[in-house]
Tab-separated table of C-alpha atoms in Angstrom:
chain	number	residue	atom	x	y	z
A	1	MET	CA	-2.180	28.239	-18.821
A	2	LYS	CA	-4.466	31.226	-18.804
A	3	HIS	CA	-6.200	32.326	-15.669
A	4	GLY	CA	-9.020	34.841	-15.189
A	5	LYS	CA	-8.675	38.084	-13.434
A	6	ARG	CA	-9.888	36.842	-9.922
A	7	TYR	CA	-7.252	34.019	-9.882
A	8	ASN	CA	-4.565	36.418	-11.158
A	9	ALA	CA	-5.376	38.781	-8.338
A	10	ALA	CA	-5.315	36.067	-5.644
A	11	ALA	CA	-1.995	34.716	-7.138
A	12	ALA	CA	-0.481	38.167	-6.805
A	13	ALA	CA	-1.584	38.307	-3.108
A	14	VAL	CA	0.678	35.303	-2.362
A	15	GLU	CA	4.407	35.821	-2.080
A	16	ARG	CA	5.967	33.494	-4.659
A	17	GLY	CA	8.546	31.054	-2.911
A	18	LYS	CA	7.638	32.292	0.543
A	19	ALA	CA	7.003	29.531	3.045
A	20	TYR	CA	4.337	30.826	5.327
A	21	GLU	CA	3.811	29.864	9.010
A	22	VAL	CA	0.623	27.761	9.676
A	23	ALA	CA	-1.560	30.367	11.017
A	24	ASP	CA	-0.410	33.065	8.530
A	25	ALA	CA	-1.228	30.551	5.507
A	26	PHE	CA	-4.821	30.141	6.671
A	27	ASN	CA	-5.346	33.765	7.252
A	28	LYS	CA	-3.926	34.305	3.652
A	29	ILE	CA	-6.539	31.560	2.388
A	30	GLY	CA	-9.326	33.685	3.801
A	31	GLU	CA	-8.066	36.724	1.672
A	32	ILE	CA	-7.619	34.743	-1.593
A	33	ALA	CA	-10.514	32.502	-1.452
A	34	THR	CA	-12.992	34.893	-3.206
A	35	ALA	CA	-15.183	32.594	-5.293
A	36	LYS	CA	-18.993	33.243	-4.962
A	37	PHE	CA	-19.395	29.890	-3.403
A	38	ASP	CA	-18.002	28.345	-0.088
A	39	GLU	CA	-14.745	26.880	-1.589
A	40	THR	CA	-13.364	23.654	-0.318
A	41	ILE	CA	-9.815	23.995	1.221
A	42	GLU	CA	-7.370	21.207	0.546
A	43	ALA	CA	-3.852	20.175	1.890
A	44	HIS	CA	-1.231	18.595	-0.503
A	45	VAL	CA	1.819	16.963	1.184
A	46	LYS	CA	4.752	15.767	-0.678
A	47	LEU	CA	6.357	12.907	1.119
A	48	GLY	CA	9.835	11.347	0.890
A	49	VAL	CA	8.719	7.827	0.306
A	50	ASP	CA	8.637	5.490	-2.756
A	51	PRO	CA	5.157	4.583	-3.213
A	52	ARG	CA	6.165	1.645	-5.581
A	53	GLN	CA	7.378	-0.207	-2.494
A	54	ALA	CA	4.828	-1.987	-0.271
A	55	ASP	CA	6.692	-1.071	2.959
A	56	GLN	CA	6.467	2.650	2.055
A	57	GLN	CA	2.840	3.136	1.609
A	58	VAL	CA	1.224	5.976	3.595
A	59	ARG	CA	-2.508	5.364	4.103
A	60	GLY	CA	-4.994	5.858	6.958
A	61	THR	CA	-8.021	7.692	8.188
A	62	VAL	CA	-8.654	10.463	10.663
A	63	VAL	CA	-11.676	12.227	11.890
A	64	LEU	CA	-11.305	15.966	11.563
A	65	PRO	CA	-12.437	17.905	14.619
A	66	ASN	CA	-14.553	20.470	12.708
A	67	GLY	CA	-15.585	17.917	9.929
A	68	THR	CA	-15.197	18.779	6.244
A	69	GLY	CA	-18.285	20.950	5.683
A	70	LYS	CA	-19.467	18.413	3.082
A	71	ASN	CA	-22.825	16.404	3.432
A	72	VAL	CA	-21.390	12.818	2.955
A	73	ARG	CA	-23.739	10.321	1.341
A	74	VAL	CA	-23.123	6.969	2.915
A	75	LEU	CA	-24.163	3.598	1.436
A	76	VAL	CA	-24.297	0.642	3.653
A	77	ILE	CA	-24.215	-2.785	1.974
A	78	ALA	CA	-25.451	-5.068	4.659
A	79	LYS	CA	-28.251	-7.606	5.496
A	80	GLY	CA	-30.448	-8.438	8.347
A	81	GLU	CA	-29.768	-6.848	11.781
A	82	LYS	CA	-26.713	-4.903	10.347
A	83	ALA	CA	-29.094	-3.340	7.620
A	84	ASP	CA	-31.388	-2.242	10.330
A	85	VAL	CA	-28.505	-0.794	12.519
A	86	ALA	CA	-27.380	1.107	9.489
A	87	THR	CA	-30.898	2.667	8.930
A	88	ASN	CA	-31.077	3.673	12.526
A	89	ALA	CA	-27.550	5.136	12.371
A	90	GLY	CA	-28.422	7.454	9.742
A	91	ALA	CA	-27.051	5.717	6.561
A	92	ASP	CA	-28.564	7.571	3.474
A	93	ILE	CA	-28.819	4.229	1.391
A	94	VAL	CA	-28.936	0.598	2.736
A	95	GLY	CA	-29.179	-2.493	0.617
A	96	ALA	CA	-27.476	-5.809	-0.390
A	97	GLU	CA	-27.566	-7.634	-3.514
A	98	GLU	CA	-30.054	-5.339	-5.217
A	99	ILE	CA	-27.743	-2.321	-4.784
A	100	ILE	CA	-24.712	-4.210	-6.072
A	101	ALA	CA	-26.757	-5.180	-9.237
A	102	LYS	CA	-27.804	-1.559	-9.638
A	103	ILE	CA	-24.165	-0.410	-9.303
A	104	GLN	CA	-23.026	-3.087	-11.895
A	105	ASN	CA	-25.836	-2.779	-14.528
A	106	GLU	CA	-26.735	0.950	-14.141
A	107	ASN	CA	-23.443	2.444	-13.136
A	108	TYR	CA	-25.252	3.770	-9.984
A	109	LEU	CA	-22.822	5.997	-7.983
A	110	ASP	CA	-25.055	8.413	-5.977
A	111	PHE	CA	-23.102	8.250	-2.790
A	112	ASP	CA	-19.644	9.384	-1.473
A	113	VAL	CA	-18.767	6.346	0.866
A	114	VAL	CA	-19.476	2.705	0.944
A	115	ILE	CA	-19.329	0.950	4.095
A	116	THR	CA	-20.058	-2.886	4.324
A	117	THR	CA	-19.700	-6.045	6.494
A	118	PRO	CA	-17.272	-8.583	5.923
A	119	ASP	CA	-19.742	-11.183	4.789
A	120	MET	CA	-20.659	-8.979	1.753
A	121	MET	CA	-17.253	-8.466	0.359
A	122	GLY	CA	-17.366	-11.541	-1.711
A	123	GLN	CA	-20.176	-10.110	-3.761
A	124	LEU	CA	-18.845	-6.632	-3.826
A	125	GLY	CA	-15.992	-7.989	-5.768
A	126	ARG	CA	-18.391	-7.866	-8.797
A	127	VAL	CA	-18.179	-4.011	-8.748
A	128	ALA	CA	-14.566	-3.587	-7.694
A	129	ARG	CA	-13.738	-2.284	-11.128
A	130	ILE	CA	-16.386	0.463	-10.907
A	131	LEU	CA	-15.848	1.390	-7.247
A	132	GLY	CA	-11.992	1.035	-7.026
A	133	PRO	CA	-10.933	3.657	-9.495
A	134	ARG	CA	-13.134	6.168	-7.927
A	135	GLY	CA	-11.930	5.501	-4.325
A	136	LEU	CA	-15.094	4.088	-3.272
A	137	MET	CA	-14.195	0.380	-2.485
A	138	PRO	CA	-14.381	-0.543	1.120
A	139	SER	CA	-11.249	-1.617	2.843
A	140	PRO	CA	-10.205	-2.607	6.265
A	141	LYS	CA	-7.456	0.197	6.337
A	142	SER	CA	-10.190	2.892	5.865
A	143	GLY	CA	-12.507	1.374	8.387
A	144	THR	CA	-15.311	0.753	5.806
A	145	ILE	CA	-15.254	-3.090	6.216
A	146	THR	CA	-16.456	-3.449	9.718
A	147	GLN	CA	-19.047	-5.211	12.043
A	148	ASP	CA	-19.312	-1.815	13.994
A	149	ILE	CA	-21.595	-0.408	11.312
A	150	ALA	CA	-23.080	2.398	13.734
A	151	LYS	CA	-19.668	3.663	14.641
A	152	ALA	CA	-18.419	3.681	11.009
A	153	ILE	CA	-21.283	5.813	9.896
A	154	ALA	CA	-20.957	8.334	12.798
A	155	ASP	CA	-17.391	8.693	12.257
A	156	THR	CA	-17.892	9.316	8.447
A	157	LYS	CA	-20.653	11.828	9.105
A	158	ALA	CA	-18.623	13.471	11.776
A	159	GLY	CA	-15.778	14.254	9.224
A	160	LYS	CA	-13.654	11.238	8.883
A	161	VAL	CA	-11.348	11.518	5.845
A	162	GLU	CA	-9.059	8.949	4.241
A	163	TYR	CA	-5.434	10.156	3.324
A	164	ARG	CA	-3.389	8.056	0.883
A	165	VAL	CA	-0.214	8.553	-0.818
A	166	ASP	CA	-0.602	8.600	-4.822
A	167	LYS	CA	1.857	7.278	-7.244
A	168	THR	CA	3.867	10.787	-7.152
A	169	ALA	CA	4.286	10.472	-3.405
A	170	ILE	CA	1.738	13.117	-2.723
A	171	VAL	CA	-1.214	13.114	-0.332
A	172	HIS	CA	-4.272	15.277	-1.248
A	173	CYS	CA	-6.893	15.701	1.456
A	174	ILE	CA	-9.757	17.984	2.028
A	175	ILE	CA	-9.488	19.875	5.378
A	176	GLY	CA	-12.621	21.938	5.299
A	177	LYS	CA	-14.452	25.001	3.773
A	178	LYS	CA	-13.463	28.660	3.556
A	179	SER	CA	-16.423	29.507	5.894
A	180	PHE	CA	-14.725	27.491	8.646
A	181	GLY	CA	-12.460	30.538	9.348
A	182	ALA	CA	-8.574	30.291	9.906
A	183	ASP	CA	-8.715	28.645	13.376
A	184	LYS	CA	-10.966	25.747	12.589
A	185	LEU	CA	-9.046	25.064	9.352
A	186	LYS	CA	-5.796	25.237	11.099
A	187	GLU	CA	-7.080	22.862	13.837
A	188	ASN	CA	-8.233	20.259	11.094
A	189	PHE	CA	-4.973	20.736	9.276
A	190	ASP	CA	-2.908	20.047	12.498
A	191	THR	CA	-4.877	16.943	13.076
A	192	LEU	CA	-4.296	15.629	9.592
A	193	MET	CA	-0.587	16.511	9.746
A	194	ASP	CA	-0.130	14.747	12.905
A	195	ALA	CA	-1.770	11.539	11.477
A	196	ILE	CA	0.454	11.600	8.420
A	197	VAL	CA	3.649	12.160	10.633
A	198	ARG	CA	2.624	9.146	12.832
A	199	ALA	CA	2.058	7.112	9.604
A	200	LYS	CA	5.612	7.383	8.556
A	201	PRO	CA	6.860	3.940	7.312
A	202	ALA	CA	9.972	2.474	9.081
A	203	ALA	CA	11.323	2.026	5.664
A	204	ALA	CA	11.244	5.550	4.594
A	205	LYS	CA	14.742	7.301	4.516
A	206	GLY	CA	15.694	10.735	4.543
A	207	THR	CA	13.492	13.749	4.801
A	208	TYR	CA	9.725	12.598	5.123
A	209	LEU	CA	7.975	15.815	4.804
A	210	LYS	CA	9.320	17.249	1.464
A	211	SER	CA	6.730	20.256	0.999
A	212	VAL	CA	3.250	21.085	2.286
A	213	TYR	CA	0.742	23.298	0.405
A	214	VAL	CA	-2.783	24.441	1.260
A	215	THR	CA	-5.122	25.720	-1.328
A	216	PRO	CA	-8.680	26.772	-1.878
A	217	ALA	CA	-10.458	24.990	-4.653
A	218	MET	CA	-10.481	28.002	-7.131
A	219	GLY	CA	-7.121	29.610	-6.018
A	220	PRO	CA	-3.358	29.169	-5.926
A	221	GLY	CA	-1.474	27.010	-3.582
A	222	ILE	CA	0.125	28.503	-0.337
A	223	LYS	CA	3.448	26.939	0.685
A	224	VAL	CA	3.655	26.013	4.343
A	225	ASN	CA	6.617	26.139	6.454
A	226	VAL	CA	7.183	22.446	7.092
A	227	ARG	CA	9.031	23.037	10.333
A	228	SER	CA	5.941	25.036	11.586
C-alpha cells in the first residue's frame, strides 16, 4: 500500500518494533497526528481469547472520564411517559412505531446510538437486520435496553463507549480526539484498559493481553508496552 508524504513522515517518527510506555505513546500521538482536522484517537487491543467460544466473549461498556469528543446523536424508541423522559433528558430523536417504520422503509440511520425500553424490543426485531450489522441494535449488555432512560442518555452523552472483541480477538475502541492532549487521552485509555482487564473471561487461558496499539485516525499505530 502506498501512503502520502504526511503519513510516511509520521511513520518515520515512530520507532519500528519499539513498545512505548503509555505516557510516551500519547506524547508521540501529539507529534504524528498532523492532519488538518481534529483526529480521532483509537485503541486496538489483541486478546488471548477464542471469540468462537461463548464463554470467552469480552464485551461491556465504560464511561470515559473525558468523553469521546464526538457529538453523539441519540435515538430513543419509547412510548408515553418514557418518551417524555427521553425528550427532557436530551435525546436527539424520540419516537416509536413511526421511527421503526422509517428505518425499515427508508433505511433511516441519522443517529449513533439507539436506546429503548424492554417493551419495544419485540417491534425493533423488524429492523434487526439493518441495525445489527452497524452495531446499533440495543442490548442489555450495552445498557441500551433499560427502564432508566434518563441515565442511559446521560451516560451516552457523557462519553460511554462499548468495547467488544471481534472475530479476530481484537477490541477496537475510540478513546478521544487529538485536541484532548496526552494527559486526558491517557486517562481515557487507562479507564478503558481497566475495564477490559476486569472483563477477562474465566475460561481464557494463557496471556490475556497479547498486544496494545494506539493510533490516530490518519496515522500509523504506536505499540504500547503491555506491562505498563
